[in-house]
CSV table of C-alpha atoms and ligand atoms in Angstrom, one decimal:
chain,number,residue,atom,x,y,z
A,1,MET,CA,-59.7,-21.9,-21.2
A,2,ASP,CA,-60.8,-23.4,-17.9
A,3,SER,CA,-62.1,-21.6,-14.8
A,4,MET,CA,-59.6,-20.5,-12.3
A,5,PRO,CA,-58.1,-23.3,-10.1
A,6,ALA,CA,-58.1,-23.0,-6.3
A,7,PHE,CA,-55.3,-20.9,-4.7
A,8,VAL,CA,-54.5,-19.0,-1.6
A,9,LEU,CA,-54.3,-15.2,-2.1
A,10,LYS,CA,-52.1,-13.0,0.2
A,11,ARG,CA,-51.8,-9.2,0.0
A,12,PRO,CA,-48.6,-8.1,1.7
A,13,THR,CA,-48.1,-4.4,2.4
A,14,SER,CA,-44.2,-4.4,2.2
A,15,VAL,CA,-41.5,-5.8,0.0
A,16,ALA,CA,-40.0,-7.6,3.0
A,17,GLU,CA,-43.3,-9.3,3.8
A,18,ALA,CA,-43.8,-10.3,0.1
A,19,ALA,CA,-40.3,-11.7,0.0
A,20,THR,CA,-40.9,-13.8,3.1
A,21,LEU,CA,-44.1,-15.2,1.6
A,22,LEU,CA,-42.5,-15.9,-1.7
A,23,ALA,CA,-39.7,-17.8,0.1
A,24,SER,CA,-42.2,-19.8,2.2
A,25,ASP,CA,-43.7,-21.8,-0.6
A,26,PRO,CA,-42.0,-23.2,-3.8
A,27,GLN,CA,-45.3,-23.1,-5.6
A,28,ALA,CA,-45.9,-19.4,-4.8
A,29,ARG,CA,-46.1,-16.8,-7.6
A,30,LEU,CA,-46.2,-13.0,-7.6
A,31,LEU,CA,-49.3,-11.4,-9.0
A,32,ALA,CA,-49.0,-7.9,-10.5
A,33,GLY,CA,-51.6,-6.8,-13.1
A,34,GLY,CA,-52.4,-10.5,-13.7
A,35,THR,CA,-52.9,-9.9,-17.5
A,36,ASP,CA,-50.4,-12.7,-18.4
A,37,LEU,CA,-50.5,-14.8,-15.2
A,38,VAL,CA,-54.2,-15.2,-14.9
A,39,PRO,CA,-54.8,-16.4,-18.6
A,40,ASN,CA,-51.9,-18.8,-18.0
A,41,MET,CA,-53.5,-20.2,-14.9
A,42,ARG,CA,-56.8,-20.7,-16.8
A,43,ARG,CA,-54.8,-22.6,-19.4
A,44,GLY,CA,-53.2,-24.7,-16.8
A,45,ILE,CA,-49.7,-23.6,-17.7
A,46,ALA,CA,-49.2,-21.9,-14.3
A,47,ARG,CA,-50.5,-23.7,-11.2
A,48,PRO,CA,-49.5,-21.6,-8.2
A,49,THR,CA,-50.9,-22.7,-4.9
A,50,LEU,CA,-50.2,-19.3,-3.4
A,51,LEU,CA,-50.6,-16.0,-5.2
A,52,ILE,CA,-48.8,-13.0,-3.7
A,53,ASP,CA,-50.6,-9.9,-4.9
A,54,LEU,CA,-48.3,-6.9,-5.1
A,55,ALA,CA,-51.2,-4.4,-5.3
A,56,GLU,CA,-50.8,-3.1,-1.7
A,57,VAL,CA,-47.0,-3.2,-1.4
A,58,THR,CA,-45.8,0.3,-0.7
A,59,GLY,CA,-43.0,2.0,-2.6
A,60,LEU,CA,-43.3,0.2,-5.9
A,61,ASP,CA,-45.6,2.5,-7.9
A,62,ALA,CA,-43.6,5.7,-8.6
A,63,VAL,CA,-41.2,7.1,-11.2
A,64,THR,CA,-38.5,9.0,-9.2
A,65,LEU,CA,-35.5,11.0,-10.2
A,66,ALA,CA,-32.2,10.4,-8.4
A,67,PRO,CA,-28.6,11.4,-9.1
A,68,GLU,CA,-27.9,8.0,-10.6
A,69,GLY,CA,-30.8,8.2,-13.0
A,70,THR,CA,-34.6,7.5,-13.1
A,71,TRP,CA,-36.1,4.8,-11.1
A,72,ILE,CA,-39.3,3.1,-12.3
A,73,GLY,CA,-41.2,1.1,-9.7
A,74,ALA,CA,-42.1,-2.4,-10.7
A,75,ARG,CA,-45.8,-1.8,-10.0
A,76,VAL,CA,-46.0,1.3,-12.2
A,77,ARG,CA,-48.8,0.6,-14.6
A,78,LEU,CA,-48.3,0.9,-18.3
A,79,ALA,CA,-51.2,3.3,-19.1
A,80,PRO,CA,-49.9,6.1,-16.8
A,81,LEU,CA,-46.4,5.5,-17.9
A,82,ALA,CA,-47.4,5.8,-21.5
A,83,ALA,CA,-49.3,9.0,-20.8
A,84,ASP,CA,-46.4,10.7,-18.9
A,85,THR,CA,-45.4,13.5,-21.3
A,86,SER,CA,-42.1,14.5,-19.6
A,87,PHE,CA,-41.0,10.9,-19.4
A,88,ALA,CA,-41.8,10.6,-23.1
A,89,LEU,CA,-39.6,13.5,-23.9
A,90,ALA,CA,-36.6,11.8,-22.2
A,91,TRP,CA,-37.2,8.2,-23.2
A,92,PRO,CA,-39.5,7.9,-26.2
A,93,ALA,CA,-38.5,4.3,-26.8
A,94,VAL,CA,-40.0,3.3,-23.4
A,95,THR,CA,-43.1,5.3,-23.9
A,96,GLU,CA,-43.6,3.9,-27.5
A,97,ALA,CA,-43.1,0.4,-26.2
A,98,ALA,CA,-45.5,0.8,-23.2
A,99,SER,CA,-48.2,2.3,-25.4
A,100,SER,CA,-48.0,-0.5,-27.9
A,101,ILE,CA,-48.6,-3.3,-25.3
A,102,ALA,CA,-51.9,-5.2,-25.5
A,103,GLY,CA,-55.0,-3.0,-25.4
A,104,PRO,CA,-56.1,0.0,-23.3
A,105,GLY,CA,-57.8,-2.2,-20.7
A,106,HIS,CA,-54.7,-4.4,-20.2
A,107,ARG,CA,-52.5,-1.3,-19.9
A,108,GLY,CA,-54.7,0.0,-17.1
A,109,ALA,CA,-53.8,-3.1,-15.0
A,110,ALA,CA,-50.5,-4.3,-16.5
A,111,THR,CA,-47.2,-3.3,-14.8
A,112,VAL,CA,-43.6,-2.7,-15.7
A,113,GLY,CA,-42.4,-5.6,-13.5
A,114,GLY,CA,-44.9,-8.1,-15.0
A,115,ASN,CA,-43.9,-7.1,-18.5
A,116,LEU,CA,-40.2,-7.6,-17.8
A,117,CYS,CA,-40.9,-11.0,-16.1
A,118,LEU,CA,-43.3,-12.1,-18.8
A,119,ASP,CA,-43.3,-15.8,-19.7
A,120,THR,CA,-42.1,-16.8,-23.2
A,121,ARG,CA,-44.7,-17.6,-25.8
A,122,CYS,CA,-45.3,-20.4,-28.4
A,123,VAL,CA,-48.3,-21.5,-30.4
A,124,PHE,CA,-47.8,-25.0,-28.9
A,125,TYR,CA,-47.7,-23.7,-25.4
A,126,ASN,CA,-50.2,-20.8,-25.0
A,127,GLN,CA,-53.1,-23.2,-25.4
A,128,SER,CA,-55.7,-24.8,-23.2
A,129,GLU,CA,-55.0,-28.0,-21.2
A,130,TRP,CA,-57.0,-30.2,-23.5
A,131,TRP,CA,-55.3,-28.8,-26.6
A,132,ARG,CA,-51.9,-29.4,-25.2
A,133,ALA,CA,-52.9,-32.9,-23.9
A,134,ALA,CA,-54.2,-33.8,-27.4
A,135,ASN,CA,-50.7,-32.9,-28.8
A,136,ASN,CA,-48.9,-34.9,-26.1
A,137,TYR,CA,-47.7,-31.6,-24.4
A,138,CYS,CA,-44.2,-30.4,-25.3
A,139,LEU,CA,-40.7,-30.0,-23.8
A,140,LYS,CA,-41.5,-26.7,-22.1
A,141,LEU,CA,-44.3,-28.2,-20.0
A,142,GLY,CA,-45.3,-31.8,-19.4
A,143,GLY,CA,-43.8,-33.4,-22.6
A,144,ASP,CA,-40.5,-34.6,-23.9
A,145,THR,CA,-40.5,-33.2,-27.5
A,146,CYS,CA,-40.3,-29.7,-28.9
A,147,HIS,CA,-42.9,-29.6,-31.8
A,148,VAL,CA,-41.1,-26.6,-33.3
A,149,ALA,CA,-37.7,-28.3,-33.5
A,150,PRO,CA,-38.3,-32.0,-32.7
A,151,GLN,CA,-34.7,-33.0,-33.4
A,152,GLY,CA,-33.4,-30.7,-30.7
A,153,ALA,CA,-33.5,-30.8,-26.9
A,154,ARG,CA,-34.3,-27.2,-26.1
A,155,CYS,CA,-37.3,-24.9,-26.1
A,156,HIS,CA,-37.4,-22.0,-28.6
A,157,ALA,CA,-40.5,-20.2,-27.2
A,158,ALA,CA,-40.1,-16.5,-27.9
A,159,PHE,CA,-39.7,-13.7,-25.4
A,160,SER,CA,-42.3,-11.2,-26.5
A,161,GLY,CA,-42.4,-8.4,-24.0
A,162,ASP,CA,-42.2,-4.9,-25.5
A,163,LEU,CA,-40.5,-3.0,-22.7
A,164,ALA,CA,-37.3,-5.0,-22.4
A,165,PRO,CA,-35.7,-3.9,-25.7
A,166,ALA,CA,-36.6,-0.3,-25.1
A,167,LEU,CA,-34.9,-0.4,-21.6
A,168,LEU,CA,-32.0,-2.5,-22.9
A,169,VAL,CA,-30.9,0.2,-25.4
A,170,LEU,CA,-30.8,2.6,-22.4
A,171,ASP,CA,-28.5,0.2,-20.4
A,172,ALA,CA,-31.2,-0.2,-17.8
A,173,GLU,CA,-30.5,-2.0,-14.5
A,174,VAL,CA,-32.9,-3.9,-12.2
A,175,GLU,CA,-33.1,-4.1,-8.4
A,176,LEU,CA,-34.0,-7.5,-7.1
A,177,VAL,CA,-35.0,-8.2,-3.5
A,178,CYS,CA,-35.4,-11.5,-1.7
A,179,SER,CA,-35.4,-12.6,2.0
A,180,ARG,CA,-31.5,-12.9,1.7
A,181,GLY,CA,-31.0,-9.3,0.6
A,182,THR,CA,-31.0,-6.9,-2.3
A,183,ARG,CA,-28.9,-6.8,-5.5
A,184,ARG,CA,-28.7,-4.7,-8.7
A,185,ILE,CA,-27.9,-6.3,-12.0
A,186,ALA,CA,-27.9,-5.1,-15.7
A,187,LEU,CA,-31.3,-5.8,-17.2
A,188,ALA,CA,-29.5,-7.8,-20.0
A,189,ASP,CA,-28.2,-10.2,-17.3
A,190,MET,CA,-31.8,-11.0,-16.2
A,191,TYR,CA,-32.4,-13.1,-19.3
A,192,ARG,CA,-30.9,-16.2,-20.9
A,193,ASP,CA,-31.4,-17.8,-24.3
A,194,ASP,CA,-33.6,-20.7,-23.2
A,195,GLY,CA,-37.4,-20.6,-23.9
A,196,ALA,CA,-38.1,-22.9,-21.0
A,197,ALA,CA,-36.2,-20.9,-18.4
A,198,HIS,CA,-35.4,-17.5,-19.8
A,199,LEU,CA,-35.2,-15.6,-16.5
A,200,THR,CA,-31.9,-15.8,-14.5
A,201,ILE,CA,-33.4,-14.4,-11.3
A,202,ALA,CA,-34.0,-16.8,-8.4
A,203,ARG,CA,-37.5,-18.1,-7.9
A,204,ASP,CA,-37.8,-16.1,-4.7
A,205,GLU,CA,-36.5,-12.8,-6.0
A,206,ILE,CA,-38.9,-9.8,-6.5
A,207,LEU,CA,-38.1,-7.2,-9.2
A,208,THR,CA,-38.7,-4.0,-7.2
A,209,ARG,CA,-37.4,-1.1,-9.5
A,210,VAL,CA,-35.8,-0.5,-12.8
A,211,LEU,CA,-33.0,2.1,-13.2
A,212,ILE,CA,-32.4,4.1,-16.4
A,213,PRO,CA,-28.9,5.4,-15.7
A,214,ALA,CA,-28.4,9.2,-15.9
A,215,GLY,CA,-26.0,8.8,-18.9
A,216,ALA,CA,-28.8,7.5,-21.0
A,217,ASN,CA,-30.2,11.1,-21.2
A,218,ALA,CA,-28.0,12.0,-24.1
A,219,ARG,CA,-29.6,9.5,-26.4
A,220,VAL,CA,-32.4,9.7,-29.0
A,221,SER,CA,-34.5,6.6,-28.9
A,222,GLY,CA,-37.5,4.9,-30.4
A,223,TYR,CA,-39.4,1.6,-30.6
A,224,ARG,CA,-41.3,-0.1,-33.5
A,225,LYS,CA,-43.1,-3.4,-33.7
A,226,ALA,CA,-44.9,-5.6,-36.2
A,227,ARG,CA,-48.0,-7.5,-35.1
A,228,ALA,CA,-50.8,-9.4,-36.6
A,229,ARG,CA,-53.5,-7.1,-35.2
A,230,ALA,CA,-52.6,-3.5,-35.0
A,231,ALA,CA,-55.0,-2.7,-32.2
A,232,MET,CA,-53.7,-5.2,-29.7
A,233,ASP,CA,-51.1,-7.9,-30.1
A,234,PHE,CA,-47.7,-9.3,-29.1
A,235,PRO,CA,-44.8,-8.3,-31.3
A,236,LEU,CA,-44.0,-10.7,-34.2
A,237,ALA,CA,-40.8,-8.7,-34.1
A,238,GLY,CA,-40.1,-5.5,-32.1
A,239,VAL,CA,-37.0,-3.3,-32.3
A,240,ALA,CA,-35.7,-0.5,-30.1
A,241,CYS,CA,-32.8,1.8,-31.1
A,242,ALA,CA,-30.9,4.5,-29.1
A,243,VAL,CA,-28.4,6.8,-30.8
A,244,THR,CA,-26.2,9.5,-29.6
A,245,PRO,CA,-25.6,12.2,-32.3
A,246,GLY,CA,-21.9,13.1,-32.7
A,247,ASP,CA,-20.0,15.9,-34.5
A,248,GLY,CA,-19.9,16.0,-38.3
A,249,GLY,CA,-23.3,14.4,-38.8
A,250,VAL,CA,-22.4,10.9,-37.7
A,251,LEU,CA,-23.5,8.7,-34.9
A,252,ARG,CA,-21.4,8.7,-31.7
A,253,SER,CA,-23.2,5.6,-30.3
A,254,LEU,CA,-25.8,3.1,-31.5
A,255,ARG,CA,-27.6,0.5,-29.5
A,256,VAL,CA,-30.3,-1.9,-31.0
A,257,ALA,CA,-32.3,-4.5,-29.1
A,258,LEU,CA,-35.1,-6.8,-30.4
A,259,THR,CA,-38.0,-8.8,-29.0
A,260,GLY,CA,-40.3,-11.5,-30.4
A,261,THR,CA,-37.6,-13.2,-32.4
A,262,ASN,CA,-35.5,-15.1,-29.8
A,263,ALA,CA,-36.1,-16.8,-26.4
A,264,HIS,CA,-34.6,-13.7,-24.8
A,265,PRO,CA,-34.6,-10.0,-25.6
A,266,LEU,CA,-31.7,-9.7,-27.9
A,267,VAL,CA,-29.1,-6.9,-27.7
A,268,LEU,CA,-27.7,-6.7,-31.2
A,269,ALA,CA,-23.9,-7.3,-31.3
A,270,GLY,CA,-21.6,-5.5,-33.7
A,271,THR,CA,-23.3,-2.1,-33.8
A,272,GLU,CA,-20.0,-0.4,-32.8
A,273,ALA,CA,-18.8,-1.1,-36.4
A,274,LEU,CA,-21.5,1.2,-37.6
A,275,VAL,CA,-20.6,4.1,-35.3
A,276,GLY,CA,-18.9,7.1,-36.9
A,277,ARG,CA,-20.7,6.5,-40.2
A,278,ALA,CA,-23.5,8.5,-41.8
A,279,VAL,CA,-26.8,6.8,-41.8
A,280,ASP,CA,-27.0,6.1,-45.6
A,281,ASP,CA,-28.2,3.1,-47.6
A,282,ALA,CA,-24.9,1.2,-47.2
A,283,MET,CA,-24.9,1.7,-43.4
A,284,LEU,CA,-28.6,0.6,-43.2
A,285,ALA,CA,-27.9,-2.4,-45.3
A,286,ALA,CA,-25.1,-3.4,-42.9
A,287,LEU,CA,-27.5,-3.0,-40.0
A,288,GLY,CA,-30.1,-5.1,-41.7
A,289,LYS,CA,-27.5,-7.9,-42.2
A,290,LEU,CA,-26.6,-7.8,-38.5
A,291,VAL,CA,-30.2,-8.1,-37.5
A,292,GLN,CA,-30.9,-11.0,-40.0
A,293,LYS,CA,-27.9,-12.9,-38.8
A,294,GLN,CA,-28.6,-12.6,-35.1
A,295,VAL,CA,-32.4,-13.0,-34.8
A,296,SER,CA,-33.6,-16.6,-34.8
A,297,PRO,CA,-37.4,-16.7,-35.1
A,298,MET,CA,-38.7,-20.2,-35.0
A,299,ARG,CA,-42.2,-21.6,-35.8
A,300,THR,CA,-43.5,-20.4,-32.5
A,301,THR,CA,-46.2,-18.2,-34.0
A,302,VAL,CA,-48.7,-18.7,-36.9
A,303,THR,CA,-46.6,-16.1,-38.9
A,304,GLN,CA,-43.7,-17.5,-40.9
A,305,SER,CA,-40.2,-17.4,-39.3
A,306,ASN,CA,-38.7,-15.9,-42.5
A,307,TYR,CA,-41.2,-13.0,-42.5
A,308,ARG,CA,-40.3,-12.2,-38.9
A,309,ARG,CA,-36.6,-12.2,-39.7
A,310,GLN,CA,-37.1,-9.9,-42.6
A,311,VAL,CA,-39.5,-7.6,-40.8
A,312,ALA,CA,-37.1,-7.3,-37.8
A,313,ALA,CA,-34.4,-6.0,-40.2
A,314,VAL,CA,-36.7,-3.6,-42.0
A,315,LEU,CA,-38.1,-2.2,-38.7
A,316,ALA,CA,-34.6,-1.6,-37.5
A,317,GLN,CA,-33.6,0.2,-40.7
A,318,ARG,CA,-36.7,2.4,-40.8
A,319,LEU,CA,-36.4,3.3,-37.1
A,320,LEU,CA,-32.7,4.2,-37.4
A,321,ARG,CA,-33.3,6.4,-40.4
A,322,THR,CA,-36.1,8.2,-38.5
A,323,LEU,CA,-34.0,8.6,-35.4
A,324,ALA,CA,-31.0,9.9,-37.4
A,325,GLN,CA,-33.2,12.5,-39.0
A,326,GLN,CA,-34.5,13.6,-35.5
A,327,ALA,CA,-30.9,13.8,-34.3
A,328,SER,CA,-29.7,15.7,-37.3
A,329,VAL,CA,-27.3,13.0,-38.3
A,330,THR,CA,-26.4,13.0,-42.0
A,331,THR,CA,-28.8,10.7,-43.9
A,332,ALA,CA,-29.1,9.7,-47.5
U,1,FAD,C1,-54.8,-10.1,-25.3
U,1,FAD,C2,-53.4,-9.8,-24.8
U,1,FAD,C3,-52.5,-9.1,-25.5
U,1,FAD,C4,-51.2,-8.8,-25.0
U,1,FAD,N1,-50.3,-8.1,-25.8
U,1,FAD,C5,-49.1,-7.9,-25.3
U,1,FAD,C6,-48.2,-7.1,-26.1
U,1,FAD,O1,-48.5,-6.6,-27.1
U,1,FAD,N2,-46.9,-6.9,-25.6
U,1,FAD,C7,-46.6,-7.4,-24.4
U,1,FAD,O2,-45.4,-7.1,-24.0
U,1,FAD,N3,-47.4,-8.1,-23.6
U,1,FAD,C8,-48.7,-8.3,-24.0
U,1,FAD,N4,-49.6,-9.1,-23.2
U,1,FAD,C9,-49.1,-9.6,-22.0
U,1,FAD,C10,-49.3,-8.8,-20.7
U,1,FAD,O3,-50.6,-8.1,-20.8
U,1,FAD,C11,-48.2,-7.7,-20.5
U,1,FAD,O4,-47.0,-8.3,-20.8
U,1,FAD,C12,-48.2,-7.1,-19.1
U,1,FAD,O5,-47.3,-6.1,-19.1
U,1,FAD,C13,-47.9,-8.1,-18.0
U,1,FAD,O6,-47.8,-7.4,-16.8
U,1,FAD,P1,-48.7,-7.8,-15.6
U,1,FAD,O7,-48.5,-6.8,-14.5
U,1,FAD,O8,-50.1,-8.0,-15.9
U,1,FAD,O9,-48.0,-9.2,-15.2
U,1,FAD,P2,-48.6,-10.5,-14.4
U,1,FAD,O10,-49.5,-11.2,-15.4
U,1,FAD,O11,-49.2,-10.1,-13.1
U,1,FAD,O12,-47.2,-11.2,-14.2
U,1,FAD,C14,-46.5,-11.7,-15.3
U,1,FAD,C15,-45.3,-12.6,-14.7
U,1,FAD,O13,-44.4,-11.7,-14.1
U,1,FAD,C16,-44.2,-12.1,-12.7
U,1,FAD,N5,-44.1,-10.9,-12.0
U,1,FAD,C17,-44.9,-9.8,-11.9
U,1,FAD,N6,-44.4,-8.8,-11.2
U,1,FAD,C18,-43.2,-9.2,-10.8
U,1,FAD,C19,-42.1,-8.6,-10.0
U,1,FAD,N7,-42.3,-7.4,-9.5
U,1,FAD,N8,-41.0,-9.3,-9.8
U,1,FAD,C20,-40.9,-10.6,-10.3
U,1,FAD,N9,-41.8,-11.2,-11.0
U,1,FAD,C21,-43.0,-10.5,-11.3
U,1,FAD,C22,-45.5,-12.9,-12.4
U,1,FAD,O14,-45.3,-13.8,-11.3
U,1,FAD,C23,-45.8,-13.6,-13.7
U,1,FAD,O15,-44.9,-14.7,-13.8
U,1,FAD,C24,-50.9,-9.3,-23.7
U,1,FAD,C25,-51.8,-10.0,-22.9
U,1,FAD,C26,-53.0,-10.3,-23.5
U,1,FAD,C27,-54.0,-11.1,-22.6
U,2,SF4,S1,-40.7,-24.1,-28.7
U,2,SF4,FE1,-41.0,-26.3,-28.5
U,2,SF4,S2,-40.7,-26.8,-26.3
U,2,SF4,FE2,-40.9,-24.6,-26.5
U,2,SF4,S3,-43.1,-24.2,-26.1
U,2,SF4,FE3,-42.8,-24.3,-28.3
U,2,SF4,S4,-43.2,-26.5,-28.8
U,2,SF4,FE4,-42.9,-26.3,-26.6
């Protein structure tokens, strides 16, 4: 990595001021914990001329209860979120995901907003400038060929944030603010399947809060990930599940979402066909097939794509069996 390039640092104290600054310069970037952005700047893959530090912006660092649900401020840090025991009782998937992100030092600085807006990752991209130059760069930045799939014209870099799937299975929404106003969208709509441009939000929008809707309370949830180093690593595959137990020992609802395998966090389609069934071997086999069919891990990590495909399915199966046992759904 190189040393930090030159930039101007601003520390606004309100969201409105931050939004005005962000709109004022097309090269401006928001800085939250900096645990992803700063290494990327030192690799030369992010070159902002203006950094807008959110550290002093008021109103972004609390978890608050409201009639519509629970709001999580974008600047809530992962360590206190993971340590919040009443939050963990309600939404264990989010707590398990938060506590699995990076190492303790990172979690002390890293934020919810930064994790949801994390750049996609690839072994050909998260490299120093000289390494990428020696490989003639690539389609995502500075080059014209994807080294992972050279015959294609798209980037397959993987979205590898852990929080997104945990929030997606709870139908989370996000509040976005810019100098033109405020809007609220489903978290799922914040992403698209394109490793070079996976966020749908406008360049000048700030993610201010995440809402877990009140209806999500009824669900039992969890998160599991596979990683190369257990102490600290991005997911090779990560899976979140949320289930609502129903009468007669069967599931009334099932939501599954994955990370680390596609260019966007993937909400698994077709799970409604598994609702109303006992969680037995046949049902788990059907879930495994759904996962294997919809994930598309590419050669973006040093770990083989087929391993990541299979491990995603196994993680989903094991997690669902555990959740069904917790929810007293019939298992076999
Ligand atoms: C060694 C190492 C291991 C890691 N392991 C993991 C891991 O296991 N799982 C994982 O998910 N991540 C991991 N990370 C990445 C990173 O630490 C986390 O994703 C962290 O949560 C990022 O949050 P941050 O606040 O530091 O974001 P920053 O680095 O400050 O920002 C990340 C991006 O989000 C944008 N951004 C920040 N806040 C907002 C906002 N409010 N609105 C709009 N855009 C915003 C920034 O402009 C930037 O583009 C790892 C990083 C390192 C260095
Ligand atoms: S998937 Fe291809 S285009 Fe995308 S970062 Fe990797 S090598 Fe570059």
